[in-house]
Coordinates of C-alpha atoms and ligand atoms in Angstrom, one line a residue:
X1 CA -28.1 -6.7 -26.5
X2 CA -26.6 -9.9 -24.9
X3 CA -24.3 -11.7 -27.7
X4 CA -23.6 -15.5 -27.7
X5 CA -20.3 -15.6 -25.8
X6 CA -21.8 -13.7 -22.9
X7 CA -25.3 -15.8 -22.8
X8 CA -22.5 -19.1 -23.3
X9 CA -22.0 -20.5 -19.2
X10 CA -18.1 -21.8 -20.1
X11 CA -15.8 -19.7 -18.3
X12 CA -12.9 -20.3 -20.1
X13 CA -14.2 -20.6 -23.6
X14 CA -15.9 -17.2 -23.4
X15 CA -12.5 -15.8 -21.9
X16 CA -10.6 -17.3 -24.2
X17 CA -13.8 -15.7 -27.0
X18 CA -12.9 -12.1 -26.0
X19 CA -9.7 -11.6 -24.7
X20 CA -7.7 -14.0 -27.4
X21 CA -6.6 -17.6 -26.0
X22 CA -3.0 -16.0 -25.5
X23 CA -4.5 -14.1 -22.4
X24 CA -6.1 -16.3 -21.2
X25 CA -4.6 -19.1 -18.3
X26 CA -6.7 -22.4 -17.1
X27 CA -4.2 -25.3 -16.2
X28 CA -4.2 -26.1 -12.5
X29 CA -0.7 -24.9 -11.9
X30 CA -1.5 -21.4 -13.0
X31 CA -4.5 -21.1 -11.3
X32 CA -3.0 -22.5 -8.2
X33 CA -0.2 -19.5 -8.4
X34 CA -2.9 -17.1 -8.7
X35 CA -4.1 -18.5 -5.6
X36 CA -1.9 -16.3 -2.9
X37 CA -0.5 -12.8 -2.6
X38 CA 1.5 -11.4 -0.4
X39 CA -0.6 -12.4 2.7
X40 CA 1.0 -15.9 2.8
X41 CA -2.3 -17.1 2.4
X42 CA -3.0 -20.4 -0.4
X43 CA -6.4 -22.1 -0.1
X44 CA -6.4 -25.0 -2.5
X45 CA -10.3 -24.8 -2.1
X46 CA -10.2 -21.5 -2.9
X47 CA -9.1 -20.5 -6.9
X48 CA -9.7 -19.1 -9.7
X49 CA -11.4 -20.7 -12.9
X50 CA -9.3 -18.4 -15.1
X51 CA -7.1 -16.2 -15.3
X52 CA -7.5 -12.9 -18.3
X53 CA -5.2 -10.3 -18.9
X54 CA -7.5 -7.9 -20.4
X55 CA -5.6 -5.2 -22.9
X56 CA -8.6 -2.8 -23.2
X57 CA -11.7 -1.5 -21.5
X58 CA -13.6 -2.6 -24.3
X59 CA -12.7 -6.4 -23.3
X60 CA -13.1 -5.9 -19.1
X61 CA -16.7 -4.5 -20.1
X62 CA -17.3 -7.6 -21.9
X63 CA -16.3 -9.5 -19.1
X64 CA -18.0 -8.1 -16.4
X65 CA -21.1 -8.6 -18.6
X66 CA -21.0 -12.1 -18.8
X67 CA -19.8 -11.9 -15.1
X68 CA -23.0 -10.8 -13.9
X69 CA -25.2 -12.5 -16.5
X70 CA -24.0 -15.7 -15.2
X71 CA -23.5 -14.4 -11.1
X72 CA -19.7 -15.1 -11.1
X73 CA -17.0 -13.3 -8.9
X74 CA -14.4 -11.3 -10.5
X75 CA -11.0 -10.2 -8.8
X76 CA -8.7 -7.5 -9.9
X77 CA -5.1 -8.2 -9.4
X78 CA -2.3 -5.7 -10.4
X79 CA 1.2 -7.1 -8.6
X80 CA -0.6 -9.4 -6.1
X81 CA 1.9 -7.9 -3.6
X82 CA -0.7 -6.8 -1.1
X83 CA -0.6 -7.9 2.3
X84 CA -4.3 -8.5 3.7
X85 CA -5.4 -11.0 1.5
X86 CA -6.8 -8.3 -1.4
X87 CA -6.7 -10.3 -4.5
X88 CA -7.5 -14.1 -3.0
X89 CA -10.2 -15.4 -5.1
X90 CA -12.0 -16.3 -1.9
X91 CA -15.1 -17.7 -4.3
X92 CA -13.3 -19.0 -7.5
X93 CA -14.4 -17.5 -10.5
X94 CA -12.1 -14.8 -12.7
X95 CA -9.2 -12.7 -11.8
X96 CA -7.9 -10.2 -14.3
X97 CA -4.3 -9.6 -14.4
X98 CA -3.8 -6.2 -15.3
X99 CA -0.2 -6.7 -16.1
X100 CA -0.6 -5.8 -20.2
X101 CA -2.9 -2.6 -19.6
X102 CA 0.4 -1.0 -18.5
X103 CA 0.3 2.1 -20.8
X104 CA 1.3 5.5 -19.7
X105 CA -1.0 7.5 -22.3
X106 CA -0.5 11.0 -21.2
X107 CA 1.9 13.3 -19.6
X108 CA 0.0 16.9 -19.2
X109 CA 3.3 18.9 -18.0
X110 CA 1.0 22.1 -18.1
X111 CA -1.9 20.7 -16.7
X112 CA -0.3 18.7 -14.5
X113 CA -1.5 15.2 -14.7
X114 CA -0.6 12.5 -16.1
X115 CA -3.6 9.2 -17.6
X116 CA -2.6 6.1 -17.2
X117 CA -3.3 2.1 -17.1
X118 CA -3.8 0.1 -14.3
X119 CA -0.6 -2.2 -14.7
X120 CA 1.7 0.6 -15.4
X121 CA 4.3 -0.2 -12.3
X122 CA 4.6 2.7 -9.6
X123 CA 8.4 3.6 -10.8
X124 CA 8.1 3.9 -14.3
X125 CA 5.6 6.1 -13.9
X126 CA 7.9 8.7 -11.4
X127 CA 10.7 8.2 -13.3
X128 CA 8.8 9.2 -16.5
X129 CA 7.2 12.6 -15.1
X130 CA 10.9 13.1 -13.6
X131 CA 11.7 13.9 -16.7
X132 CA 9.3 16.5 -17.2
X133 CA 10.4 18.0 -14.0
X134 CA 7.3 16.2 -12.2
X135 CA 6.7 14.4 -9.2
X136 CA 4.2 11.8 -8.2
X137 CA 4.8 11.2 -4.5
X138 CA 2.8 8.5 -3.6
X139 CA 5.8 5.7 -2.9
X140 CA 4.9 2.1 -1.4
X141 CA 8.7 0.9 -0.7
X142 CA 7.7 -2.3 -2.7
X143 CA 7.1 0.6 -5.6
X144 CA 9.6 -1.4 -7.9
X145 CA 6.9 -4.0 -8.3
X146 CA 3.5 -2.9 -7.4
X147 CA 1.3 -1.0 -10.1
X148 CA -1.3 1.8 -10.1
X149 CA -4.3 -0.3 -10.3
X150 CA -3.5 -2.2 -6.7
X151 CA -2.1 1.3 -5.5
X152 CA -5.7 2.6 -6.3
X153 CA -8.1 0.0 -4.8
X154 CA -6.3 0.1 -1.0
X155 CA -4.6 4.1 -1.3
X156 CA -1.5 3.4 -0.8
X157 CA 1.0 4.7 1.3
X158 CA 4.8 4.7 1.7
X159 CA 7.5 6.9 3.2
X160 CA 6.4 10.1 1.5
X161 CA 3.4 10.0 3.1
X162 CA 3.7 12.3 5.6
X163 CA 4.8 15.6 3.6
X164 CA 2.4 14.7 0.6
X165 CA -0.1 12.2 1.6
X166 CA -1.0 8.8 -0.1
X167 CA -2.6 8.0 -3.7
X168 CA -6.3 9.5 -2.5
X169 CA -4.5 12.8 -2.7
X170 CA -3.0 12.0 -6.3
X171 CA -6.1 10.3 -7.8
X172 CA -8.4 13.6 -9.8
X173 CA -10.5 10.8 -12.5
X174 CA -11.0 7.1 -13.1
X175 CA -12.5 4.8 -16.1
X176 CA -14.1 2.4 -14.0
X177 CA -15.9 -0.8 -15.3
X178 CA -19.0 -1.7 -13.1
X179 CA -20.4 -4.7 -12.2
X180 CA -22.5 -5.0 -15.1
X181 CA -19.9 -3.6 -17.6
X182 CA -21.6 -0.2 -18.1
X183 CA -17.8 2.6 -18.0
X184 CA -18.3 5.2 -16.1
X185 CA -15.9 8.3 -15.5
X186 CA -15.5 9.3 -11.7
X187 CA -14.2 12.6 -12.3
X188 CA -12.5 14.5 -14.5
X189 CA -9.1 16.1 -15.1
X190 CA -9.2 19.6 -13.9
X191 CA -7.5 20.6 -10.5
X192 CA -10.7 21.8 -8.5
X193 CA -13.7 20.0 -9.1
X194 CA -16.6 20.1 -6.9
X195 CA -19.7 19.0 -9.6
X196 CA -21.3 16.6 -7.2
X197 CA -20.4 14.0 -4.9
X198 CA -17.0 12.9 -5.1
X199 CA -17.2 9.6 -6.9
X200 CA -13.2 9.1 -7.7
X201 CA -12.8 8.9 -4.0
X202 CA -15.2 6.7 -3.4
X203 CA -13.8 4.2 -5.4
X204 CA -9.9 4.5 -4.4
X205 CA -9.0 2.2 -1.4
X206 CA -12.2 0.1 -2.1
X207 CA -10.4 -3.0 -2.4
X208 CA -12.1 -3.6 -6.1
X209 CA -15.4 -4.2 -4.4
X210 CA -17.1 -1.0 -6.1
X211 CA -16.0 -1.6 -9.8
X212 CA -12.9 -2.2 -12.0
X213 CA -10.3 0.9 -12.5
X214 CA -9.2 0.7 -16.4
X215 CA -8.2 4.2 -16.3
X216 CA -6.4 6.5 -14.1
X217 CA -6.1 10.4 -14.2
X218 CA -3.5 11.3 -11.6
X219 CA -2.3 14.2 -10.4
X220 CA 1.3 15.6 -10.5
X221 CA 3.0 18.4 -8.9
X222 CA 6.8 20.2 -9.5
X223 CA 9.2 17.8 -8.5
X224 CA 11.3 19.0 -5.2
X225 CA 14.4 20.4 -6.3
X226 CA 17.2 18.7 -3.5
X227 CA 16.6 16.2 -1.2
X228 CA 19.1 15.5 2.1
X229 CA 18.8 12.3 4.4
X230 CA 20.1 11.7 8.0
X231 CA 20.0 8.7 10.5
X232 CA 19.6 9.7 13.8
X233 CA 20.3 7.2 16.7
X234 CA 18.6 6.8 20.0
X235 CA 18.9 4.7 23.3
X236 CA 15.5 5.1 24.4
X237 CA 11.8 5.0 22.0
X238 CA 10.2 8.4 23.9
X239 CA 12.7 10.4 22.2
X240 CA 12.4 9.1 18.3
X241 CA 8.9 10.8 19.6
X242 CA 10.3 14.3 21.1
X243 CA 12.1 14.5 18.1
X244 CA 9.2 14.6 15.7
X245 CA 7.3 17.0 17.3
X246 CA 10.0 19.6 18.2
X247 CA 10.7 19.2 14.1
X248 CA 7.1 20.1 13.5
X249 CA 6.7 22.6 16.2
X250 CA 9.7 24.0 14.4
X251 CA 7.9 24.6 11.3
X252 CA 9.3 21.9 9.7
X253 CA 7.6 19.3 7.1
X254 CA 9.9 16.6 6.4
X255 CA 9.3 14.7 3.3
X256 CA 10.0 11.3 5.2
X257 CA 10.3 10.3 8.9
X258 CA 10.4 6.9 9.6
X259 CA 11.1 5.3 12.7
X260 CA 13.1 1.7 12.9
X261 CA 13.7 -0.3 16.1
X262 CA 16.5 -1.9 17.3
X263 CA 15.1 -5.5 16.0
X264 CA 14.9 -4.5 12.7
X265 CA 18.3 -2.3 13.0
X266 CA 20.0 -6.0 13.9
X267 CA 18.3 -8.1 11.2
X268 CA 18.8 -5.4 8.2
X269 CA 22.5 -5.2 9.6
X270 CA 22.8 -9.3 9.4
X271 CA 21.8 -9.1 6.1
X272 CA 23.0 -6.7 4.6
X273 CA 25.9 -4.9 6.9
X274 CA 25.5 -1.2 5.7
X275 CA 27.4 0.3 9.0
X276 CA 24.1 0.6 11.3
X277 CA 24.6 0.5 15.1
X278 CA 22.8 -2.3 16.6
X279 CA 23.5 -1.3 20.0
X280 CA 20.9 1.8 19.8
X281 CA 17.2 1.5 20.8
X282 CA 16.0 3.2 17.7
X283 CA 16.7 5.4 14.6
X284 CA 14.9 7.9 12.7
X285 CA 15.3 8.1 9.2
X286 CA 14.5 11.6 7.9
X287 CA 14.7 13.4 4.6
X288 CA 13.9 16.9 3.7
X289 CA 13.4 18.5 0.2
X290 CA 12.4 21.5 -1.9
X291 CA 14.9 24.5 -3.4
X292 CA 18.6 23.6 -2.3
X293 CA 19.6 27.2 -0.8
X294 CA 16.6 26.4 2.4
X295 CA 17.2 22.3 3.1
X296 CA 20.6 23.2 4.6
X297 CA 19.5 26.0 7.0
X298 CA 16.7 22.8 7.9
X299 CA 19.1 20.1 7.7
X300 CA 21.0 21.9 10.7
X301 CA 18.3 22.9 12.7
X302 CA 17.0 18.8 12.6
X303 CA 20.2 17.5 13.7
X304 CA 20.4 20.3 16.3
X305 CA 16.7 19.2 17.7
X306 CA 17.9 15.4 17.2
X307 CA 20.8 16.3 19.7
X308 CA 18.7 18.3 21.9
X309 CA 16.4 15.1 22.4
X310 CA 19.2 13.0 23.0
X311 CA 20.4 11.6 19.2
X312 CA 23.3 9.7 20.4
X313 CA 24.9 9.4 16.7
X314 CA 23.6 11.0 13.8
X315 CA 24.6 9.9 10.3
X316 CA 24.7 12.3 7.9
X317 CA 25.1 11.8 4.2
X318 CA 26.4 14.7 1.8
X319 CA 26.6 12.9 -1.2
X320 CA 24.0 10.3 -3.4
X321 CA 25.6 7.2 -2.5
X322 CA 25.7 8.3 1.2
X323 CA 22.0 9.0 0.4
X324 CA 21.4 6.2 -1.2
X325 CA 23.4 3.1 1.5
X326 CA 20.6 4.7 4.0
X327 CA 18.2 4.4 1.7
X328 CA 18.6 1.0 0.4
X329 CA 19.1 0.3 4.4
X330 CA 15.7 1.3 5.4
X331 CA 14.2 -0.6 2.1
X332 CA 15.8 -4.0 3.1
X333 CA 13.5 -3.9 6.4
X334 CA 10.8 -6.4 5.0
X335 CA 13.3 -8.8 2.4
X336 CA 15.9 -9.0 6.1
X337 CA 13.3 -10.0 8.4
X338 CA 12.5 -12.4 5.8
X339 CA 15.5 -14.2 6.7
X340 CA 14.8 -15.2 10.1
X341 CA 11.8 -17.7 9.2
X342 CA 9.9 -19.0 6.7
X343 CA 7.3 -16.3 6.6
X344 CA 6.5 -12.9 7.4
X345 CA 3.6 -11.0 8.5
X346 CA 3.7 -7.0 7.7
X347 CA 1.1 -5.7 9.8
X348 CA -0.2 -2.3 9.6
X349 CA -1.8 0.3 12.5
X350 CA -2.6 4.0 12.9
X351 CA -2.7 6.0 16.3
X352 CA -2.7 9.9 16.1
X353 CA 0.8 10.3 16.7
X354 CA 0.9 11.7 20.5
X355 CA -0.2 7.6 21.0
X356 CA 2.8 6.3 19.0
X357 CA 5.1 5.3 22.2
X358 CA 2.3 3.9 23.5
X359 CA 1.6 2.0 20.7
X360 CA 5.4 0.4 19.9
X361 CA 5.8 -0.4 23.2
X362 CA 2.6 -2.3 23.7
X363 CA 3.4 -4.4 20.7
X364 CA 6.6 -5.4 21.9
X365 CA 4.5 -6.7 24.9
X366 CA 2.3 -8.9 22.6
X367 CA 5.1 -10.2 20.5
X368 CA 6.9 -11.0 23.5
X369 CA 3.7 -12.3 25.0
X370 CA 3.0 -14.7 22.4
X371 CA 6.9 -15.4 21.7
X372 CA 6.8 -14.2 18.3
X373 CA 9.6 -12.1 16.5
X374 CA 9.1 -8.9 15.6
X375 CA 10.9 -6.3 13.3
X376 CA 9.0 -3.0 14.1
X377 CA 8.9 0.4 11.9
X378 CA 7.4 2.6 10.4
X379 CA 6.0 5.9 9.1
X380 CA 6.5 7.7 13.0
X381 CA 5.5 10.9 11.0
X382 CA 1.8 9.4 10.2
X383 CA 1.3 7.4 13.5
X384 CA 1.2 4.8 11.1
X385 CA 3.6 1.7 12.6
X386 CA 4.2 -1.8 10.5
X387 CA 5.3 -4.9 13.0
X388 CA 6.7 -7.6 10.4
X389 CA 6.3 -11.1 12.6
X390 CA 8.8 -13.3 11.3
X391 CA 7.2 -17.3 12.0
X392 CA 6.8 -20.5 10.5
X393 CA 3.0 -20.3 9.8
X394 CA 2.6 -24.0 8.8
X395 CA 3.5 -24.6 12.7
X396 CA -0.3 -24.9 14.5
X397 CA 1.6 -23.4 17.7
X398 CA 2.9 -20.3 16.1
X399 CA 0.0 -19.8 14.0
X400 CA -2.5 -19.4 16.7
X401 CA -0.1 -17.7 19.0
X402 CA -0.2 -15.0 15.9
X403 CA -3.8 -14.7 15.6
X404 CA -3.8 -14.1 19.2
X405 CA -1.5 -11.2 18.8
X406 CA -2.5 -9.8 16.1
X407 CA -6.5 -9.8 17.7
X408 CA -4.5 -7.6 20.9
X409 CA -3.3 -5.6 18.4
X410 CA -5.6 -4.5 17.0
X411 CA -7.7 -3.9 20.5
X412 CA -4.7 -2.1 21.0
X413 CA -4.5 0.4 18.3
X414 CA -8.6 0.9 18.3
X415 CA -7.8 1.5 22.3
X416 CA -5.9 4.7 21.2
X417 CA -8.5 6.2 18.9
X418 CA -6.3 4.3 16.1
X419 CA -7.5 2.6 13.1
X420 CA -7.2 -1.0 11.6
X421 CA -5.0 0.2 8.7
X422 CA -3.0 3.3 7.9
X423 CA -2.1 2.4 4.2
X424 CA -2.3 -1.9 3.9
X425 CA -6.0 -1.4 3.7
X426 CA -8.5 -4.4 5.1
X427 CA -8.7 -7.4 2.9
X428 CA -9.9 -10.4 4.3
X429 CA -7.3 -10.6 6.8
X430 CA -9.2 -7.8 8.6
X431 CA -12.2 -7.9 7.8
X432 CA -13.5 -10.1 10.6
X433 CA -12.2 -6.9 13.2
X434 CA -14.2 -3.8 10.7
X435 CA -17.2 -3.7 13.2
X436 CA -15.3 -3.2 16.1
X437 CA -13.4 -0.5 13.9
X438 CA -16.4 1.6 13.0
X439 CA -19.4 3.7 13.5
X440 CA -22.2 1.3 13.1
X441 CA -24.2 3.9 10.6
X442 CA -21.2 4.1 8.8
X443 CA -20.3 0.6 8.4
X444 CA -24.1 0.0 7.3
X445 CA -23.9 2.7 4.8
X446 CA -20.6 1.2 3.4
X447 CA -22.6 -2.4 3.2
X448 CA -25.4 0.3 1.3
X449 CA -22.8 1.7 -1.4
X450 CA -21.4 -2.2 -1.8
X451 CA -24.9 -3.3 -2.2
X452 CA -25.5 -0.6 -5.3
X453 CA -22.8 -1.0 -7.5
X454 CA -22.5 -4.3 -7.0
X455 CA -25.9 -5.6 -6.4
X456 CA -25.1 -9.4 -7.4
X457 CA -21.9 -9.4 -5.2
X458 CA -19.5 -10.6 -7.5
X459 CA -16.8 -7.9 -7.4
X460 CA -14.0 -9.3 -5.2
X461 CA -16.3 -10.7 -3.2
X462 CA -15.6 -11.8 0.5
X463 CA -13.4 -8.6 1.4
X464 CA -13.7 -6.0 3.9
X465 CA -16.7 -7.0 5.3
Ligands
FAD501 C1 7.8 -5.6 0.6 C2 6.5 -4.9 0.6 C3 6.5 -3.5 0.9 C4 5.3 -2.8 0.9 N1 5.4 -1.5 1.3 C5 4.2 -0.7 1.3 C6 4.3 0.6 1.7 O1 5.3 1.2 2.0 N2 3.1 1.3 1.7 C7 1.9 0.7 1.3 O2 0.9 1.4 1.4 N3 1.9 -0.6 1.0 C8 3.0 -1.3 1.0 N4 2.9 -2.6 0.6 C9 1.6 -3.2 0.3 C10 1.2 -3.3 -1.2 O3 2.3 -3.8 -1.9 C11 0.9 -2.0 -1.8 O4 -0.2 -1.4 -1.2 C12 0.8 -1.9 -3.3 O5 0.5 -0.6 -3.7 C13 -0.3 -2.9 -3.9 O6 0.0 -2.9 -5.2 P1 -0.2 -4.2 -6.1 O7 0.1 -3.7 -7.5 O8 0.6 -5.3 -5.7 O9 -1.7 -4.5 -5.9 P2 -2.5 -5.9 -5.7 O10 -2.0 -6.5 -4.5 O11 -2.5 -6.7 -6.9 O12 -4.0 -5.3 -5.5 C14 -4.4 -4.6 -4.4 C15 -5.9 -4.3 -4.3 O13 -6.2 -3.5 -5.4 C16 -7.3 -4.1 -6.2 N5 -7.0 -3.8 -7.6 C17 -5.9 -4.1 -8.4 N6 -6.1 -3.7 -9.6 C18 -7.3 -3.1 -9.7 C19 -8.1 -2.4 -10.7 N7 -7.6 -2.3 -11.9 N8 -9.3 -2.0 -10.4 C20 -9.8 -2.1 -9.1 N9 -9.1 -2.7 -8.1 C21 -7.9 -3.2 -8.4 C22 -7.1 -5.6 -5.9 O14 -8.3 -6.3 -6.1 C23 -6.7 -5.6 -4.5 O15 -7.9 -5.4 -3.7 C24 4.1 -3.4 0.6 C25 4.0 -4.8 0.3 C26 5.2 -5.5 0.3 C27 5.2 -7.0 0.0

């Protein structure tokens, strides 16, 4: 049975009706700030009519029923820090902030999950199963900051990606609101489950197109007892790539191997002088981890194969604050190229890795191209390679050299059997390139799936197709 608030058409007042006024924002200002994420995008033409922060599943049902009574568009946001335009409110209407469902309600140390809320942030939830001796790998290196609910709708990634894969892997059940409020569970909390189709995928990395996550069951695993890290130096690109596969070839699974260029080498140094050597082509940052009696038999087989491909200087670290300056190094990639103009882009591209040389080198030919600079790195391990473009997008010139470049980069990446996003997912930012990305009977089944759960097109609407 419809009740008054939902039949009533004022957005705000029937917000304000079920959530409680106190989580509930409407003044210009705040819409206007709920207007952008991390894409650099603002459209004034484009915001919100109010802003919720629902604290219960009970109250995002109620929503999305007077949502589709009265046909209006609701976005999830979790930290906004996305980078493909997820969480613009391309057509007005509500965004829920999920910033006050951030409750960790279960750690299952024998089961091994954990249930959780959308906002809880991606740190305090590893730091809370490490002290249950767990592990929950998936690690976006903005993981200070971003939350489970964004981390869900595009499946993260992060350095850890390449030893344990991204959140898919970690994601075993969802509470998901639908369009028309009815909750639905996706899956449930054993480890093997194959009772019909696989729903809880279905909805991870779908952008909040599909339905509303209020709930999360996630899966843990032991957490590794050691860890070492090295930096490995190189003067030429081809043999950052040797390097990997001899390590595999070898048997070997780092848990991170990330490649940084020489661009990005320079700007992290300028900004935050940690020792790096700018004069080298490339580096490799790689960590290994498990049982501390095996990582050092590993840890001297890597550096041997990183000399054997021609490592010109390789910095090893033998205690946590040795660990840790390399960390922090790699981490200050995105705030360092930040420096160097008003904005940055953080684009994001998958090859199978035998294309990766390829693929670096022919983006450093359309950012040199189109005069644009260009911090490139990235999870070598995956194929998966982030270019950060550092320009001053409110200058006409440089704005549509980018769009240029980022159109040949992506022809680029689809011309080696590569995809449109390894872990940054599709947005609206991309969504304009998805039909040159895919099978056409794939993309129309995708269009299919939208068009059943969310048959009045108000869930996020405008993004990825
Ligand atoms: C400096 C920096 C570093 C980054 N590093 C990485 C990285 O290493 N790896 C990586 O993969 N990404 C990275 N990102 C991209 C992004 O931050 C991550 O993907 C992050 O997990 C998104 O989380 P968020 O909480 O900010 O989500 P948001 O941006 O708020 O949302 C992301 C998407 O999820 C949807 N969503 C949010 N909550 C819900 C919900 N409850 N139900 C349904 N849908 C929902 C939104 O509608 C949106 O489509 C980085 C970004 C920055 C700025």
């Amino acid at each position: 049975m419809v009740n008054t608030i939902l039949k009533e058409k004022n957005t705000v007042k029937s917000m304000e009706d079920i959530a409680g006024k106190e989580n509930v924002l409407s003044s210009y200002d705040e819409l206007y700030a709920y207007s952008t994420d991390s894409t650099n995008i603002t459209n004034p033409d484009e915001i919100a009519e109010a802003v919720v922060f629902p604290l219960n599943t009970q109250q995002v049902s109620k929503i999305m029923q007077y949502a589709y009574l009265n046909s209006i568009p609701v976005v999830a946001r979790a930290a906004g820090t996305n980078v493909c335009g997820a969480c613009l409110p391309k057509k007005g209407g509500i965004i829920l902030d999920f910033a006050r469902m951030n409750k960790i309600i279960e750690i299952n140390k024998n089961n091994l999950f954990c249930i959780v809320e959308p906002g809880v942030v991606i740190e305090d939830l590893q730091k809370a199963v490490e002290k249950f001796d767990l592990f929950y790998p998936p690690d976006p290196s903005n993981l200070k900051v971003s939350m489970i609910g964004g981390s869900i709708g595009l499946s993260s990634g992060g350095p850890h990606t390449f030893k344990y894969g991204s959140t898919k892997d970690y994601i075993i059940d969802l509470e998901v609101v639908l369009s028309d409020g009815t909750v639905m569970h996706t899956g449930s909390s054993c480890s093997k489950d194959v009772t019909g189709y696989n729903m809880t995928q279905l909805f991870v990395g779908s952008e909040g197109t599909l339905g509303i996550v209020t709930k999360a069951t996630v899966k843990l695993i032991p957490r590794p007892e050691a860890k070492r890290v090295m930096l490995a130096y190189y003067d030429s690109l081809e043999d950052t790539s040797k390097t990997v596969n001899e390590i595999i070839s070898n048997l070997i699974t780092p848990s991170v191997i990330d490649l940084i260029d020489q661009n990005t080498i320079k700007t992290i140094e300028s900004f935050y002088p940690c020792g790096m050597l700018t004069d080298k082509a490339a580096a490799l940052l790689i960590e290994i981890d498990g049982f501390k009696e095996n990582l050092d038999k590993q840890y001297e087989k890597i550096i041997e194969i990183c000399k054997r491909n021609n490592s010109s200087y390789i910095q090893t670290a033998s205690t946590k604050e040795e660990e840790e300056k390399i960390w922090v190094s790699r981490r200050s990639s995105f705030g360092a190229t930040a420096k160097l103009a008003p904005n940055v882009v953080t684009e994001d591209v998958v090859v199978p890795r035998e294309h990766i040389v390829e693929l670096v080198n022919g983006i450093k030919q359309i950012c040199d191209k189109y005069n644009l600079k260009t911090c490139i790195m990235g999870h070598i391990g995956d194929g998966n390679i982030h270019p950060n473009i550092a320009l001053d997008l409110r200058n006409p010139a440089e704005l549509n050299n980018f769009k240029q470049a980022k159109k040949e980069l992506f022809e680029l990446a689809l011309s080696l059997n590569g995809r449109l996003s390894g872990e940054h997912g599709i947005g609206c930012e991309k969504s304009e390139f998805i039909e040159k990305a895919l099978d056409p009977n794939n993309l129309n089944c995708m269009k299919q799936i939208k068009k059943l759960f969310d048959p009045k097109n108000i869930l996020n609407p405008g993004k990825i197709f």
